[in-house]
mmCIF file of C-alpha atoms in Angstrom:
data_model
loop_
_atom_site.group_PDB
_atom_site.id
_atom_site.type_symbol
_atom_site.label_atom_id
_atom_site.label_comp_id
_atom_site.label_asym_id
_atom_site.label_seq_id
_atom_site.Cartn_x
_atom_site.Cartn_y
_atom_site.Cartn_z
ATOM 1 C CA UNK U 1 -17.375 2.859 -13.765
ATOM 2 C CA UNK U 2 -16.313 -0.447 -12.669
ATOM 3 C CA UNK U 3 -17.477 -3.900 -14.583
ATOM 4 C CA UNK U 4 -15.403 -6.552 -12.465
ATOM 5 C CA UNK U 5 -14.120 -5.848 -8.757
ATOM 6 C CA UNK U 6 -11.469 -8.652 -7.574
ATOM 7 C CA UNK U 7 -11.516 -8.564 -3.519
ATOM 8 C CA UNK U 8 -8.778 -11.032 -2.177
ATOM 9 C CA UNK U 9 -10.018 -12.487 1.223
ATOM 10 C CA UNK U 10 -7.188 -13.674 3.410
ATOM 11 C CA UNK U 11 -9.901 -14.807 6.245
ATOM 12 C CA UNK U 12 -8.642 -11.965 8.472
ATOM 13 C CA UNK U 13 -10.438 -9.075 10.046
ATOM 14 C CA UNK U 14 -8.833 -6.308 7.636
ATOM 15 C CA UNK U 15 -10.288 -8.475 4.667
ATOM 16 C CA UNK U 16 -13.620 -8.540 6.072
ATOM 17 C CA UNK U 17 -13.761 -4.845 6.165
ATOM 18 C CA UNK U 18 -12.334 -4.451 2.755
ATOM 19 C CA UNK U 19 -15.376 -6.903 1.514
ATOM 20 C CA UNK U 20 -17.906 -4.858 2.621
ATOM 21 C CA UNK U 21 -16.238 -1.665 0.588
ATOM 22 C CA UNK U 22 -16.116 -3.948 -2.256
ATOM 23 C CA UNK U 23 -19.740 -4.965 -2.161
ATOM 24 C CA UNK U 24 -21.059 -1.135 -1.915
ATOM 25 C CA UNK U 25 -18.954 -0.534 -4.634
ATOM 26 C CA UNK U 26 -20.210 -3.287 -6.636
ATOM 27 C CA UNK U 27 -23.668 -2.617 -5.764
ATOM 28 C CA UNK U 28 -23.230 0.743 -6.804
ATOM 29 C CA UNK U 29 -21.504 0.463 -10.145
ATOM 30 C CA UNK U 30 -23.183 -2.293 -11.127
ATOM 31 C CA UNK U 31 -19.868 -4.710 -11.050
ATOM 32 C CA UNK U 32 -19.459 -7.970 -10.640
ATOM 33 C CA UNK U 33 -17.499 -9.032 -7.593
ATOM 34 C CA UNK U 34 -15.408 -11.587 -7.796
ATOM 35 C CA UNK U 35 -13.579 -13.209 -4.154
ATOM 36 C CA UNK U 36 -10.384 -14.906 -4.375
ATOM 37 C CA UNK U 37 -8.854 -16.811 -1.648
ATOM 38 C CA UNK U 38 -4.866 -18.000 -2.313
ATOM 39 C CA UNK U 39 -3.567 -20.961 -0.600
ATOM 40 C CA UNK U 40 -0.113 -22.092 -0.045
ATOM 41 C CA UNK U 41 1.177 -25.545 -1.298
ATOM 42 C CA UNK U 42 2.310 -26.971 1.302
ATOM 43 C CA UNK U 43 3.181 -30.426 -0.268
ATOM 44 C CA UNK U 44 7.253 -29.624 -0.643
ATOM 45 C CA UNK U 45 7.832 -28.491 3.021
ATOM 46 C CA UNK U 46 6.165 -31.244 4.189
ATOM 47 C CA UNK U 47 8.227 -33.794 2.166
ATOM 48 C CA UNK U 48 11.221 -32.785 3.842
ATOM 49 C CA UNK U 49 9.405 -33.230 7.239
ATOM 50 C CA UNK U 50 8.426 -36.868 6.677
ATOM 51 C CA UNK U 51 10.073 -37.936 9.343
ATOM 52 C CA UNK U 52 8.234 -35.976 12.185
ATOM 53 C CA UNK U 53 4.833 -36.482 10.050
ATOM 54 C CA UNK U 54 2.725 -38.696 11.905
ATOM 55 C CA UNK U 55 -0.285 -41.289 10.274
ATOM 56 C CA UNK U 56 -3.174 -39.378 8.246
ATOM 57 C CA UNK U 57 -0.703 -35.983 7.752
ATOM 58 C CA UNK U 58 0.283 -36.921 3.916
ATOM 59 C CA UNK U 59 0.908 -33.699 2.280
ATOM 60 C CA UNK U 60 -2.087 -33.946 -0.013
ATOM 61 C CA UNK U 61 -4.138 -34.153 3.127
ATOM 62 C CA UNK U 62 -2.377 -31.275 4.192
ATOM 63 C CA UNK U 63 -3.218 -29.275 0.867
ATOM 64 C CA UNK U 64 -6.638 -30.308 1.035
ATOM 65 C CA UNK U 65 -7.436 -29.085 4.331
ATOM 66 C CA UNK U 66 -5.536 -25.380 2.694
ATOM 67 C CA UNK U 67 -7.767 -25.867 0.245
ATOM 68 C CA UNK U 68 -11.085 -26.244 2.292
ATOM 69 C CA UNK U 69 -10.108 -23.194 4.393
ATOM 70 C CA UNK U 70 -10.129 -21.479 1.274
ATOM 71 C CA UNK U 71 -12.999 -22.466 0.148
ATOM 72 C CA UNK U 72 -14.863 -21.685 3.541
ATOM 73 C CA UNK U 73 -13.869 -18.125 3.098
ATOM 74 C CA UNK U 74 -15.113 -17.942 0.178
ATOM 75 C CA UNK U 75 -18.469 -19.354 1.108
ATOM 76 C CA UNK U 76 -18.583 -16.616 3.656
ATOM 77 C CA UNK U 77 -17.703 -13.825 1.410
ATOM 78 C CA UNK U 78 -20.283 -14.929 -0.845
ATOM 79 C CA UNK U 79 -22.895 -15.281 1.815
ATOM 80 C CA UNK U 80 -22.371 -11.693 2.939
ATOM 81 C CA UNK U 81 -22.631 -10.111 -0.526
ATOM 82 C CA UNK U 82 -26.134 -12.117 -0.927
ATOM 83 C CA UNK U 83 -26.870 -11.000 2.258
ATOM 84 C CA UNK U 84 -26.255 -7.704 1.604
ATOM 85 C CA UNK U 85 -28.230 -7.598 -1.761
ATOM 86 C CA UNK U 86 -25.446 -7.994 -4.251
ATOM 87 C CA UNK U 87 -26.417 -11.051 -6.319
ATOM 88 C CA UNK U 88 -23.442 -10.950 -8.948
ATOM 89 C CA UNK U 89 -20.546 -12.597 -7.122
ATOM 90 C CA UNK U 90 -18.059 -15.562 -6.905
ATOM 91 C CA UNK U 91 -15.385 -17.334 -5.172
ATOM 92 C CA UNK U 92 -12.433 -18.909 -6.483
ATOM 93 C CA UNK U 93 -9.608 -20.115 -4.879
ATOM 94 C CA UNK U 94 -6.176 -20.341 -6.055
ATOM 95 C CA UNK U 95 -2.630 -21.999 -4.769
ATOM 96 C CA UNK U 96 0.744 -20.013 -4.952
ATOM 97 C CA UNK U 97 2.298 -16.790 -3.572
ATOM 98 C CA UNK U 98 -0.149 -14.356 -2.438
ATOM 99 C CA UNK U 99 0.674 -11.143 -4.222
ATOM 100 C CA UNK U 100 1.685 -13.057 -7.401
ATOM 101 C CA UNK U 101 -1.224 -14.934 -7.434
ATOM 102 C CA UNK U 102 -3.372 -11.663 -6.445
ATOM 103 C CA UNK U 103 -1.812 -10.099 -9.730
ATOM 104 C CA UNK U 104 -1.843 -12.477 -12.244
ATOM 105 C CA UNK U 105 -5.512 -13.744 -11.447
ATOM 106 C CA UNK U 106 -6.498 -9.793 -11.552
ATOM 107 C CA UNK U 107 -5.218 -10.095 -14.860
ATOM 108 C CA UNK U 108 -6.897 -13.139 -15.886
ATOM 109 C CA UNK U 109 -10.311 -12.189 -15.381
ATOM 110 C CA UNK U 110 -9.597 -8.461 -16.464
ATOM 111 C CA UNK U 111 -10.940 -7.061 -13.251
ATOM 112 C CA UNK U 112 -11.146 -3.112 -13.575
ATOM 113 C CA UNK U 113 -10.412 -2.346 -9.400
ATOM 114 C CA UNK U 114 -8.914 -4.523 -6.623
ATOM 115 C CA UNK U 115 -10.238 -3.831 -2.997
ATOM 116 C CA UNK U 116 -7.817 -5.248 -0.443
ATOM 117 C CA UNK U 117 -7.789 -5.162 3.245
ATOM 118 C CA UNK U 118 -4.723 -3.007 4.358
ATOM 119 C CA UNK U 119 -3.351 -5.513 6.597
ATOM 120 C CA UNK U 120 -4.098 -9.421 6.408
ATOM 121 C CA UNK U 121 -2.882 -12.501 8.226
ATOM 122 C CA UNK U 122 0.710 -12.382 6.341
ATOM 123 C CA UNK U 123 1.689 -8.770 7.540
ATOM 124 C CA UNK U 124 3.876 -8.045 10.809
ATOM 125 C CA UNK U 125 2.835 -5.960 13.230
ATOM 126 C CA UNK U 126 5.405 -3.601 12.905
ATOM 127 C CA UNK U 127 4.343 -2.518 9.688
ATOM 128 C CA UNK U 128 1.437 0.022 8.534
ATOM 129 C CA UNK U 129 1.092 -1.873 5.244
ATOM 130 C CA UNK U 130 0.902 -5.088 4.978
ATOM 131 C CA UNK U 131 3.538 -6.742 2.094
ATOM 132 C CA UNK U 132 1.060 -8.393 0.129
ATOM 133 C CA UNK U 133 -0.972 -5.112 0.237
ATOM 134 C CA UNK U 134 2.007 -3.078 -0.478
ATOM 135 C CA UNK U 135 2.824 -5.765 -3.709
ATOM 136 C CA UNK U 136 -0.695 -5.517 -5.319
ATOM 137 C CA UNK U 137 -0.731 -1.394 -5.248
ATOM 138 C CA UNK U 138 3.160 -1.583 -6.348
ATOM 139 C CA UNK U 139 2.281 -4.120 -9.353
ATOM 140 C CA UNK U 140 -1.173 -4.328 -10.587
ATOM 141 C CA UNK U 141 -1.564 -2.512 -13.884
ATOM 142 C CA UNK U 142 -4.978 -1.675 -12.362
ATOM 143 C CA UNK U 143 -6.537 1.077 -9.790
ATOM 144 C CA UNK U 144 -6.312 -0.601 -6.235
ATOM 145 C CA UNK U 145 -8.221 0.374 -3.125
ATOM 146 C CA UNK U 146 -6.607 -0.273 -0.068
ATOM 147 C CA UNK U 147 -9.103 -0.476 3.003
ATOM 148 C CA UNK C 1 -21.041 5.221 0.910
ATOM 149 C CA UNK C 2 -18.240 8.444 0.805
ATOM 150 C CA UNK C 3 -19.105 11.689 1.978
ATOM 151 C CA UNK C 4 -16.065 13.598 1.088
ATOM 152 C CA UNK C 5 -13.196 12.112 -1.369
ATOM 153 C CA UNK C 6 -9.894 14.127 -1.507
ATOM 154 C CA UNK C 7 -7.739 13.736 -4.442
ATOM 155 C CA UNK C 8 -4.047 15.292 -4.189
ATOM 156 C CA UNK C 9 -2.926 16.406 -6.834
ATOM 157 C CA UNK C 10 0.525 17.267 -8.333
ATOM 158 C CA UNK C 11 0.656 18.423 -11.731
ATOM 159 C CA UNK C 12 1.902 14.782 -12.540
ATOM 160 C CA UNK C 13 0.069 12.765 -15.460
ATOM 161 C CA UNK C 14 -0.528 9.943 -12.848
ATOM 162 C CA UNK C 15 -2.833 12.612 -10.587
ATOM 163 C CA UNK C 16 -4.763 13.570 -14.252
ATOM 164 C CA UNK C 17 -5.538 9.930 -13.852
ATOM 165 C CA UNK C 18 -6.806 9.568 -10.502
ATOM 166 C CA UNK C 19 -9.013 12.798 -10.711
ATOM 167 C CA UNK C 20 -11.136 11.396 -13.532
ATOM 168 C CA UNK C 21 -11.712 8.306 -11.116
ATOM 169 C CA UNK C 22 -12.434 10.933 -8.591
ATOM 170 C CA UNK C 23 -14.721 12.597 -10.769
ATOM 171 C CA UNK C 24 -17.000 9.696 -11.267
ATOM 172 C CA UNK C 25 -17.001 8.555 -8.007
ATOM 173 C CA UNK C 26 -17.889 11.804 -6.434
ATOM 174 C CA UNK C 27 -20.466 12.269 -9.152
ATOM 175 C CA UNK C 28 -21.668 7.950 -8.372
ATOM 176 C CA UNK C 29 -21.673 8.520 -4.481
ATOM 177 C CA UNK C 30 -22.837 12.349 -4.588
ATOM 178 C CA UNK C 31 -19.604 13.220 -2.660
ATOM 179 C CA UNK C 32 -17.536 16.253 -2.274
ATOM 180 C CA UNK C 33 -14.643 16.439 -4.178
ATOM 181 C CA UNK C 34 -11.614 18.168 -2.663
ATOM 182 C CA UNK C 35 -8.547 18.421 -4.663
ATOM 183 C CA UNK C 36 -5.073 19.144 -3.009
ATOM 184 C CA UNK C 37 -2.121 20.341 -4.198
ATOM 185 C CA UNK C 38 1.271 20.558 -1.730
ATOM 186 C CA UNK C 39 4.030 22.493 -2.523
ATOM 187 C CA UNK C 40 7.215 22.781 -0.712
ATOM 188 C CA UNK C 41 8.126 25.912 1.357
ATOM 189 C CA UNK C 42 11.641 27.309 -0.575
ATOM 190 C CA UNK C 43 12.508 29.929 1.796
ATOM 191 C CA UNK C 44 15.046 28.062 4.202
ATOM 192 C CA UNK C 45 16.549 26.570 1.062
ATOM 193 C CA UNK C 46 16.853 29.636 -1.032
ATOM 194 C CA UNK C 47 18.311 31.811 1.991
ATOM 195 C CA UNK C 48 21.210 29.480 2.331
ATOM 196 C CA UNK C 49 21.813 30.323 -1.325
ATOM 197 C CA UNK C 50 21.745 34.202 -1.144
ATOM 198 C CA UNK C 51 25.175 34.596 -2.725
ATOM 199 C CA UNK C 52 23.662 33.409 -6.235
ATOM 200 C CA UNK C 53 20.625 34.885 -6.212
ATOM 201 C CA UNK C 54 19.711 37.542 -8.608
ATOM 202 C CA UNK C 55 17.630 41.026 -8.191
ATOM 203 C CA UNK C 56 13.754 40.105 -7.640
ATOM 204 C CA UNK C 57 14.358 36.120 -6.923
ATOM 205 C CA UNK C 58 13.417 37.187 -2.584
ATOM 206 C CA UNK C 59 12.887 33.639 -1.200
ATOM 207 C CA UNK C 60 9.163 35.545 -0.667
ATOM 208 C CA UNK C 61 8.800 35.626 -4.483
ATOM 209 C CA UNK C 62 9.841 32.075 -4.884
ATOM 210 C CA UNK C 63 7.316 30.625 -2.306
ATOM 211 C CA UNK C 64 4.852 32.671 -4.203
ATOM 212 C CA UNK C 65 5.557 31.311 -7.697
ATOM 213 C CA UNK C 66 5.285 27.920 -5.701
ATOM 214 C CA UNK C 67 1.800 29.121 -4.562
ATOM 215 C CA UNK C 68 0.801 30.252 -7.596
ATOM 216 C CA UNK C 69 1.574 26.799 -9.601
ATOM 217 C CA UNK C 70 -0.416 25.100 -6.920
ATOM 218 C CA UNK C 71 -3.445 26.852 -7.566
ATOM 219 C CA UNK C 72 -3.142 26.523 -11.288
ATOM 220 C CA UNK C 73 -3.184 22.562 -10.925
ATOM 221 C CA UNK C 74 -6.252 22.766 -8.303
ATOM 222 C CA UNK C 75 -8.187 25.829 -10.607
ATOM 223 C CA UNK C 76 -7.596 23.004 -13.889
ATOM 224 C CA UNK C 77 -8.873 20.013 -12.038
ATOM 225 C CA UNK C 78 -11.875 22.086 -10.851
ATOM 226 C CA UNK C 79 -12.619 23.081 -14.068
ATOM 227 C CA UNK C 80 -12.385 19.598 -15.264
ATOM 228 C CA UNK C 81 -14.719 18.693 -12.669
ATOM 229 C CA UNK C 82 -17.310 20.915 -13.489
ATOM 230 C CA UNK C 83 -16.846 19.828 -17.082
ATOM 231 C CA UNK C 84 -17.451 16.196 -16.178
ATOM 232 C CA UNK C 85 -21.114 17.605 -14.637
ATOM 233 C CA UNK C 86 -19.477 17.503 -10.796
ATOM 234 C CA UNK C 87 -20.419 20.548 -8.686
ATOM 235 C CA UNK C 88 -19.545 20.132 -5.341
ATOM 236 C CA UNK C 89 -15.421 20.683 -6.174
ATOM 237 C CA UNK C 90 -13.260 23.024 -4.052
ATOM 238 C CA UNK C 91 -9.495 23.415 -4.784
ATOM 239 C CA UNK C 92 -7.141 23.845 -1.749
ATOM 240 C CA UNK C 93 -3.196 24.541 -1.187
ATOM 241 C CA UNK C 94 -1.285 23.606 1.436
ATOM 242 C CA UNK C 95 2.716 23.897 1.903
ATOM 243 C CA UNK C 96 4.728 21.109 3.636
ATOM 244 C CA UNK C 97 5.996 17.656 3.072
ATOM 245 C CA UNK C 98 3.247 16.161 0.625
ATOM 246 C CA UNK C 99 2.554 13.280 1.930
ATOM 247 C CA UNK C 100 2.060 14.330 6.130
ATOM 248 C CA UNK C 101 0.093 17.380 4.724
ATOM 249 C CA UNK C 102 -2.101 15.026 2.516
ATOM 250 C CA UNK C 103 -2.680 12.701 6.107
ATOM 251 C CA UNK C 104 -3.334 15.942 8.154
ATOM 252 C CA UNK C 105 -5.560 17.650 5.549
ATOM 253 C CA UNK C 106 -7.583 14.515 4.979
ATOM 254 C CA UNK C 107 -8.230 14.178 8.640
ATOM 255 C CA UNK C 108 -8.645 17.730 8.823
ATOM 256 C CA UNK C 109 -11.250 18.073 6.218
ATOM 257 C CA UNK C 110 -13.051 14.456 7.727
ATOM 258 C CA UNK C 111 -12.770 13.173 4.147
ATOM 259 C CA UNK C 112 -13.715 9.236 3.793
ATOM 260 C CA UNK C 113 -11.677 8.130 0.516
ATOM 261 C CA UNK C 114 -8.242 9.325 -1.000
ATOM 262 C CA UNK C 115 -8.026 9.102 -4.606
ATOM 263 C CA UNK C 116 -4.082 9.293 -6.022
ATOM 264 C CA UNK C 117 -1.625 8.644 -8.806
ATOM 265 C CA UNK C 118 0.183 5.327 -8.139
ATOM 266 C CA UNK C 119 3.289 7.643 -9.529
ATOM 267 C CA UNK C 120 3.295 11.374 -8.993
ATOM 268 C CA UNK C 121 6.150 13.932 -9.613
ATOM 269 C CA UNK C 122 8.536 13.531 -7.096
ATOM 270 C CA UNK C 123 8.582 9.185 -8.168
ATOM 271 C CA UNK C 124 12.009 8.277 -9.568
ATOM 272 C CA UNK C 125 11.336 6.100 -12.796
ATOM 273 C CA UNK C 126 12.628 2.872 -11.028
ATOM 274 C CA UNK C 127 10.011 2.512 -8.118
ATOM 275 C CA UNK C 128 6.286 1.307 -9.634
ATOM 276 C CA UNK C 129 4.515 2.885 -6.841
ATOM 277 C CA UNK C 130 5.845 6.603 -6.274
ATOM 278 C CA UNK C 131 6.627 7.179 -2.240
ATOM 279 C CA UNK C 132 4.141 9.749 -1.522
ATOM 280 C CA UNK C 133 1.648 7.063 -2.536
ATOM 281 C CA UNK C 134 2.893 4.709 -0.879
ATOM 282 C CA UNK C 135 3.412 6.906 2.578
ATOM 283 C CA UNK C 136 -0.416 7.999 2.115
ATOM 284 C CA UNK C 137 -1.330 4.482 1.516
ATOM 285 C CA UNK C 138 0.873 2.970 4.457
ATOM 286 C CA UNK C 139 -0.314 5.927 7.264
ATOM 287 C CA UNK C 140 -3.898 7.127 6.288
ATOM 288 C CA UNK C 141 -6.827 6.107 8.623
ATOM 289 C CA UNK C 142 -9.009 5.910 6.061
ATOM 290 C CA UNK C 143 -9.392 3.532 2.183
ATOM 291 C CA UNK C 144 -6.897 5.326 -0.234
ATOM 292 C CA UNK C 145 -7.794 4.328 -4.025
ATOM 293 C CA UNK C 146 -4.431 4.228 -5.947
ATOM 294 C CA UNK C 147 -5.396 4.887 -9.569
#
């Protein structure tokens, strides 16, 4: 019932349990599972804090260590579907807002379901839902499970 | 990897929508399917407008009209069920606000999924994801698939 699952991975806990819904579900339907980890560009706000930025801090140094994070969470993700028996499954990362990005990647690949952690890193305490939860279910023109 | 998937359902187009993804789930995981439908309680409202009512429209007669419109919507999706080759289906009604009594029913019933319309009735055109949904979404303990 589903061909391609998108699962964005934030690196927190809530993530982590929505990954292992989304790998049963892929095992069991047969889909592909596809990780996505956004990054923010952090190159503009740094500019304006060149003063303060000491030797070595450029801001591409800055967006490549965004960038590695990324990618290690990826690498993880990817690790625990293989180790859970689901061969069919990448990582990509992507820079930009999180929802946004979430959205128009979903898009992109023509993913049929998005699994998302309730809560990641991004949402406030305070709140049940997270906002870049709340954003995907509001916007994506596809069914979203919300773990 | 679910046990027992409840699906509220409305009447709404959106909830046709979500019980064919609750269909084939059930029928891909071998779970129960329990379908919902909440309808508001019209007594306290109609007795305030006694003046205007006419002979045989008892506030009793009202909250069974309500009654028996819910169980139309949960006899259909049963039948559609059974049509899809699903036959562990039971149809429930419940009266209250629709989104607590979706919460309290889910827990009550130990279900492990909710399947709903992003958009059900009571969703005013402007908001893309209706408020029940979102209310079940932000407050249930356990994944909620918004279809």
């Amino acid at each position: 019932m589903f061909k391609k699952i998108l699962m964005p991975h934030d690196g927190s806990k809530g993530a982590d349990a929505a990954l292992e819904k989304a790998i049963e579900l892929s095992k069991l339907t047969g889909a592909e599972l596809i990780v996505l980890t956004v990054y923010r560009h952090h190159s503009i706000l740094e500019a304006s804090l060149s003063m303060v930025r000491g030797k070595g801090e450029e801001p591409g140094n800055l967006d490549d260590a965004m960038k590695a994070a990324a990618r290690e969470v990826g690498e993880y993700a990817k690790h625990r579907a293989r180790d859970l028996g689901l061969e069919k499954v990448q990582a990509f990362i992507k820079g930009g807002p999180s929802a946004r990005t979430i959205i128009a990647f979903s898009k992109e690949k023509d993913c049929d379901l998005i699994v998302i952690g309730s809560r990641g890193l991004g949402a406030s305490e305070g709140y049940m839902l997270g906002s870049v939860s709340h954003k995907v279910t509001s916007t994506a023109s596809m069914p979203v499970m919300v773990v």
